[in-house]
PDB file of C-alpha atoms in Angstrom:
ATOM      1  CA  UNK A 264       0.051   0.150   0.110  1.00 68.00           C
ATOM      2  CA  UNK A 265       2.875   2.339   0.774  1.00 67.00           C
ATOM      3  CA  UNK A 266       4.490   1.764  -2.490  1.00 72.00           C
ATOM      4  CA  UNK A 267       1.208   2.703  -4.442  1.00 74.00           C
ATOM      5  CA  UNK A 268       0.659   5.877  -2.154  1.00 62.00           C
ATOM      6  CA  UNK A 269       4.330   6.788  -3.030  1.00 64.00           C
ATOM      7  CA  UNK A 270       3.967   6.175  -6.656  1.00 60.00           C
ATOM      8  CA  UNK A 271       0.823   8.274  -6.840  1.00 69.00           C
ATOM      9  CA  UNK A 272       2.472  10.951  -4.817  1.00 60.00           C
ATOM     10  CA  UNK A 273       5.318  11.111  -7.285  1.00 57.00           C
ATOM     11  CA  UNK A 274       2.945  11.054 -10.148  1.00 53.00           C
ATOM     12  CA  UNK A 275       1.189  14.029  -8.810  1.00 52.00           C
ATOM     13  CA  UNK A 276       4.295  16.003  -7.792  1.00 59.00           C
ATOM     14  CA  UNK A 277       5.923  15.438 -11.469  1.00 50.00           C
ATOM     15  CA  UNK A 278       2.574  16.712 -12.863  1.00 52.00           C
ATOM     16  CA  UNK A 279       2.308  19.924 -10.934  1.00 50.00           C
ATOM     17  CA  UNK A 280       6.050  20.689 -11.766  1.00 49.00           C
ATOM     18  CA  UNK A 281       6.029  19.814 -15.393  1.00 47.00           C
ATOM     19  CA  UNK A 282       2.657  21.264 -16.385  1.00 47.00           C
ATOM     20  CA  UNK A 283       3.666  24.869 -16.483  1.00 50.00           C
ATOM     21  CA  UNK A 284       6.908  23.997 -18.278  1.00 44.00           C
ATOM     22  CA  UNK A 285       4.788  22.184 -20.942  1.00 46.00           C
ATOM     23  CA  UNK A 286       2.409  25.004 -21.394  1.00 46.00           C
ATOM     24  CA  UNK A 287       5.460  27.482 -21.696  1.00 42.00           C
ATOM     25  CA  UNK A 288       6.963  25.162 -24.665  1.00 42.00           C
ATOM     26  CA  UNK A 289       3.514  25.303 -26.342  1.00 42.00           C
ATOM     27  CA  UNK A 290       3.259  29.028 -26.172  1.00 43.00           C
ATOM     28  CA  UNK A 291       6.568  29.296 -27.754  1.00 42.00           C
ATOM     29  CA  UNK A 292       5.368  28.297 -31.267  1.00 41.00           C
ATOM     30  CA  UNK A 293       8.008  28.364 -34.272  1.00 42.00           C
ATOM     31  CA  UNK A 294       6.126  31.455 -35.388  1.00 43.00           C
ATOM     32  CA  UNK A 295       6.773  33.535 -32.151  1.00 47.00           C
ATOM     33  CA  UNK A 296      10.002  32.008 -30.949  1.00 54.00           C
ATOM     34  CA  UNK A 297      13.210  34.138 -31.748  1.00 70.00           C
ATOM     35  CA  UNK A 298      16.448  33.824 -30.304  1.00 84.00           C
ATOM     36  CA  UNK A 299      19.002  36.494 -30.000  1.00 89.00           C
ATOM     37  CA  UNK A 300      22.621  36.093 -31.265  1.00 93.00           C
ATOM     38  CA  UNK A 301      25.622  38.032 -30.484  1.00 93.00           C
ATOM     39  CA  UNK A 302      26.922  39.906 -33.296  1.00 94.00           C
ATOM     40  CA  UNK A 303      29.954  42.303 -34.633  1.00 94.00           C
ATOM     41  CA  UNK A 304      28.968  44.939 -36.875  1.00 94.00           C
ATOM     42  CA  UNK A 305      30.949  47.568 -38.787  1.00 94.00           C
ATOM     43  CA  UNK A 306      29.342  50.418 -40.450  1.00 95.00           C
ATOM     44  CA  UNK A 307      29.721  51.906 -43.742  1.00 94.00           C
ATOM     45  CA  UNK A 308      29.198  51.053 -47.447  1.00 94.00           C
ATOM     46  CA  UNK A 309      30.391  47.900 -48.817  1.00 92.00           C
ATOM     47  CA  UNK A 310      31.295  49.802 -52.116  1.00 92.00           C
ATOM     48  CA  UNK A 311      33.317  52.459 -50.207  1.00 93.00           C
ATOM     49  CA  UNK A 312      35.331  49.862 -47.988  1.00 93.00           C
ATOM     50  CA  UNK A 313      33.229  50.433 -45.195  1.00 93.00           C
ATOM     51  CA  UNK A 314      33.042  54.313 -45.196  1.00 94.00           C
ATOM     52  CA  UNK A 315      29.942  55.858 -44.722  1.00 93.00           C
ATOM     53  CA  UNK A 316      26.644  55.128 -43.045  1.00 95.00           C
ATOM     54  CA  UNK A 317      24.849  52.008 -42.594  1.00 95.00           C
ATOM     55  CA  UNK A 318      25.808  48.170 -41.980  1.00 96.00           C
ATOM     56  CA  UNK A 319      28.785  47.096 -44.109  1.00 95.00           C
ATOM     57  CA  UNK A 320      29.631  43.932 -42.170  1.00 92.00           C
ATOM     58  CA  UNK A 321      27.526  41.477 -39.933  1.00 93.00           C
ATOM     59  CA  UNK A 322      29.238  38.487 -38.469  1.00 91.00           C
ATOM     60  CA  UNK A 323      28.261  36.188 -35.349  1.00 91.00           C
ATOM     61  CA  UNK A 324      31.062  36.321 -32.574  1.00 84.00           C
ATOM     62  CA  UNK A 325      31.719  35.427 -29.107  1.00 80.00           C
ATOM     63  CA  UNK A 326      34.190  38.336 -28.543  1.00 77.00           C
ATOM     64  CA  UNK A 327      34.451  42.007 -30.200  1.00 82.00           C
ATOM     65  CA  UNK A 328      30.460  42.009 -29.739  1.00 89.00           C
ATOM     66  CA  UNK A 329      28.872  45.226 -30.397  1.00 92.00           C
ATOM     67  CA  UNK A 330      25.128  44.140 -30.928  1.00 94.00           C
ATOM     68  CA  UNK A 331      22.726  41.336 -30.575  1.00 94.00           C
ATOM     69  CA  UNK A 332      20.274  40.310 -33.439  1.00 95.00           C
ATOM     70  CA  UNK A 333      17.319  38.342 -33.864  1.00 94.00           C
ATOM     71  CA  UNK A 334      14.400  37.641 -36.371  1.00 94.00           C
ATOM     72  CA  UNK A 335      11.065  38.192 -35.251  1.00 90.00           C
ATOM     73  CA  UNK A 336       9.124  35.708 -37.529  1.00 80.00           C
ATOM     74  CA  UNK A 337       5.736  37.098 -35.919  1.00 82.00           C
ATOM     75  CA  UNK A 338       6.470  40.511 -37.023  1.00 85.00           C
ATOM     76  CA  UNK A 339       8.540  39.819 -39.968  1.00 89.00           C
ATOM     77  CA  UNK A 340      11.428  41.960 -39.169  1.00 94.00           C
ATOM     78  CA  UNK A 341      15.167  41.790 -38.167  1.00 96.00           C
ATOM     79  CA  UNK A 342      15.647  43.372 -34.906  1.00 96.00           C
ATOM     80  CA  UNK A 343      19.208  44.653 -33.960  1.00 96.00           C
ATOM     81  CA  UNK A 344      19.864  46.112 -30.359  1.00 96.00           C
ATOM     82  CA  UNK A 345      23.063  48.326 -30.145  1.00 96.00           C
ATOM     83  CA  UNK A 346      24.199  48.777 -26.465  1.00 96.00           C
ATOM     84  CA  UNK A 347      24.309  52.279 -25.229  1.00 95.00           C
ATOM     85  CA  UNK A 348      28.158  52.136 -24.693  1.00 94.00           C
ATOM     86  CA  UNK A 349      28.412  51.307 -28.547  1.00 94.00           C
ATOM     87  CA  UNK A 350      25.897  53.943 -29.461  1.00 95.00           C
ATOM     88  CA  UNK A 351      28.131  56.655 -27.767  1.00 94.00           C
ATOM     89  CA  UNK A 352      31.078  55.458 -29.753  1.00 94.00           C
ATOM     90  CA  UNK A 353      29.387  55.937 -32.751  1.00 93.00           C
ATOM     91  CA  UNK A 354      27.477  59.098 -32.839  1.00 94.00           C
ATOM     92  CA  UNK A 355      27.207  59.875 -36.346  1.00 93.00           C
ATOM     93  CA  UNK A 356      25.361  56.568 -37.311  1.00 94.00           C
ATOM     94  CA  UNK A 357      22.700  57.136 -34.420  1.00 95.00           C
ATOM     95  CA  UNK A 358      22.015  60.745 -34.749  1.00 93.00           C
ATOM     96  CA  UNK A 359      18.555  61.947 -34.097  1.00 95.00           C
ATOM     97  CA  UNK A 360      17.313  58.528 -33.349  1.00 96.00           C
ATOM     98  CA  UNK A 361      17.570  57.759 -37.089  1.00 96.00           C
ATOM     99  CA  UNK A 362      19.660  54.820 -38.687  1.00 97.00           C
ATOM    100  CA  UNK A 363      20.689  55.604 -42.246  1.00 97.00           C
ATOM    101  CA  UNK A 364      21.553  52.699 -44.533  1.00 97.00           C
ATOM    102  CA  UNK A 365      23.129  54.263 -47.537  1.00 97.00           C
ATOM    103  CA  UNK A 366      22.982  51.116 -49.593  1.00 97.00           C
ATOM    104  CA  UNK A 367      21.357  47.680 -49.605  1.00 97.00           C
ATOM    105  CA  UNK A 368      22.951  45.162 -47.584  1.00 96.00           C
ATOM    106  CA  UNK A 369      22.264  41.370 -47.960  1.00 96.00           C
ATOM    107  CA  UNK A 370      23.120  39.005 -45.093  1.00 94.00           C
ATOM    108  CA  UNK A 371      25.102  35.880 -46.096  1.00 91.00           C
ATOM    109  CA  UNK A 372      22.612  33.041 -46.493  1.00 93.00           C
ATOM    110  CA  UNK A 373      24.165  31.151 -43.604  1.00 92.00           C
ATOM    111  CA  UNK A 374      23.899  33.976 -41.531  1.00 92.00           C
ATOM    112  CA  UNK A 375      19.971  34.339 -42.327  1.00 93.00           C
ATOM    113  CA  UNK A 376      19.562  30.743 -41.704  1.00 93.00           C
ATOM    114  CA  UNK A 377      21.294  30.917 -38.318  1.00 92.00           C
ATOM    115  CA  UNK A 378      18.780  33.625 -37.364  1.00 93.00           C
ATOM    116  CA  UNK A 379      16.012  31.464 -38.317  1.00 91.00           C
ATOM    117  CA  UNK A 380      15.043  32.554 -42.150  1.00 92.00           C
ATOM    118  CA  UNK A 381      14.479  30.372 -45.116  1.00 90.00           C
ATOM    119  CA  UNK A 382      16.075  32.979 -47.440  1.00 91.00           C
ATOM    120  CA  UNK A 383      18.630  35.782 -47.165  1.00 93.00           C
ATOM    121  CA  UNK A 384      17.769  38.832 -45.035  1.00 95.00           C
ATOM    122  CA  UNK A 385      18.054  42.144 -46.674  1.00 96.00           C
ATOM    123  CA  UNK A 386      18.726  45.577 -45.070  1.00 97.00           C
ATOM    124  CA  UNK A 387      17.360  48.015 -47.729  1.00 97.00           C
ATOM    125  CA  UNK A 388      18.820  51.345 -48.531  1.00 97.00           C
ATOM    126  CA  UNK A 389      16.765  53.916 -46.310  1.00 97.00           C
ATOM    127  CA  UNK A 390      16.080  55.695 -43.078  1.00 97.00           C
ATOM    128  CA  UNK A 391      14.946  53.856 -40.110  1.00 97.00           C
ATOM    129  CA  UNK A 392      13.711  55.255 -36.934  1.00 97.00           C
ATOM    130  CA  UNK A 393      15.511  53.822 -33.823  1.00 97.00           C
ATOM    131  CA  UNK A 394      14.021  53.264 -30.852  1.00 96.00           C
ATOM    132  CA  UNK A 395      15.340  53.827 -27.325  1.00 95.00           C
ATOM    133  CA  UNK A 396      15.215  51.226 -24.422  1.00 94.00           C
ATOM    134  CA  UNK A 397      17.037  50.569 -20.990  1.00 93.00           C
ATOM    135  CA  UNK A 398      19.357  48.409 -22.741  1.00 92.00           C
ATOM    136  CA  UNK A 399      20.342  50.671 -25.792  1.00 95.00           C
ATOM    137  CA  UNK A 400      18.967  51.485 -29.409  1.00 96.00           C
ATOM    138  CA  UNK A 401      16.831  49.248 -31.286  1.00 96.00           C
ATOM    139  CA  UNK A 402      16.679  49.079 -34.962  1.00 97.00           C
ATOM    140  CA  UNK A 403      13.673  47.238 -36.735  1.00 96.00           C
ATOM    141  CA  UNK A 404      14.281  46.364 -40.267  1.00 96.00           C
ATOM    142  CA  UNK A 405      11.178  45.143 -42.017  1.00 96.00           C
ATOM    143  CA  UNK A 406      11.605  41.809 -44.050  1.00 94.00           C
ATOM    144  CA  UNK A 407       9.439  40.854 -47.318  1.00 84.00           C
TER     145      UNK A 407
END
């Protein structure tokens, strides 16, 4: 009798501990789940040896990190967070809370795939409003 009681008690404890985890996993469907990656970004135009405004270089790194990036599938946008320390060292790029991309920049296929896209991501030429957060400046780039 004691063994059955212990078995039932163990099952109930497991059920109450695991059910919130299962619900959390269900809520994070592929459409809403997005992971952030540490990246190193250099500014400028590729056609001008990374001089000018915009993103010229975008690679995943564990060191010399100056931003985090993630793809938000539910909003269909690439989001890049620049920490305030980095923003302060590059004032021209973040002037008036506007990010200027002087020419189109396509992320490599492998980089786009790692971020969760099934096709290369593009940062089109244009001006983008930046949003301030307690962590830094956030750049949202719509994807088609």
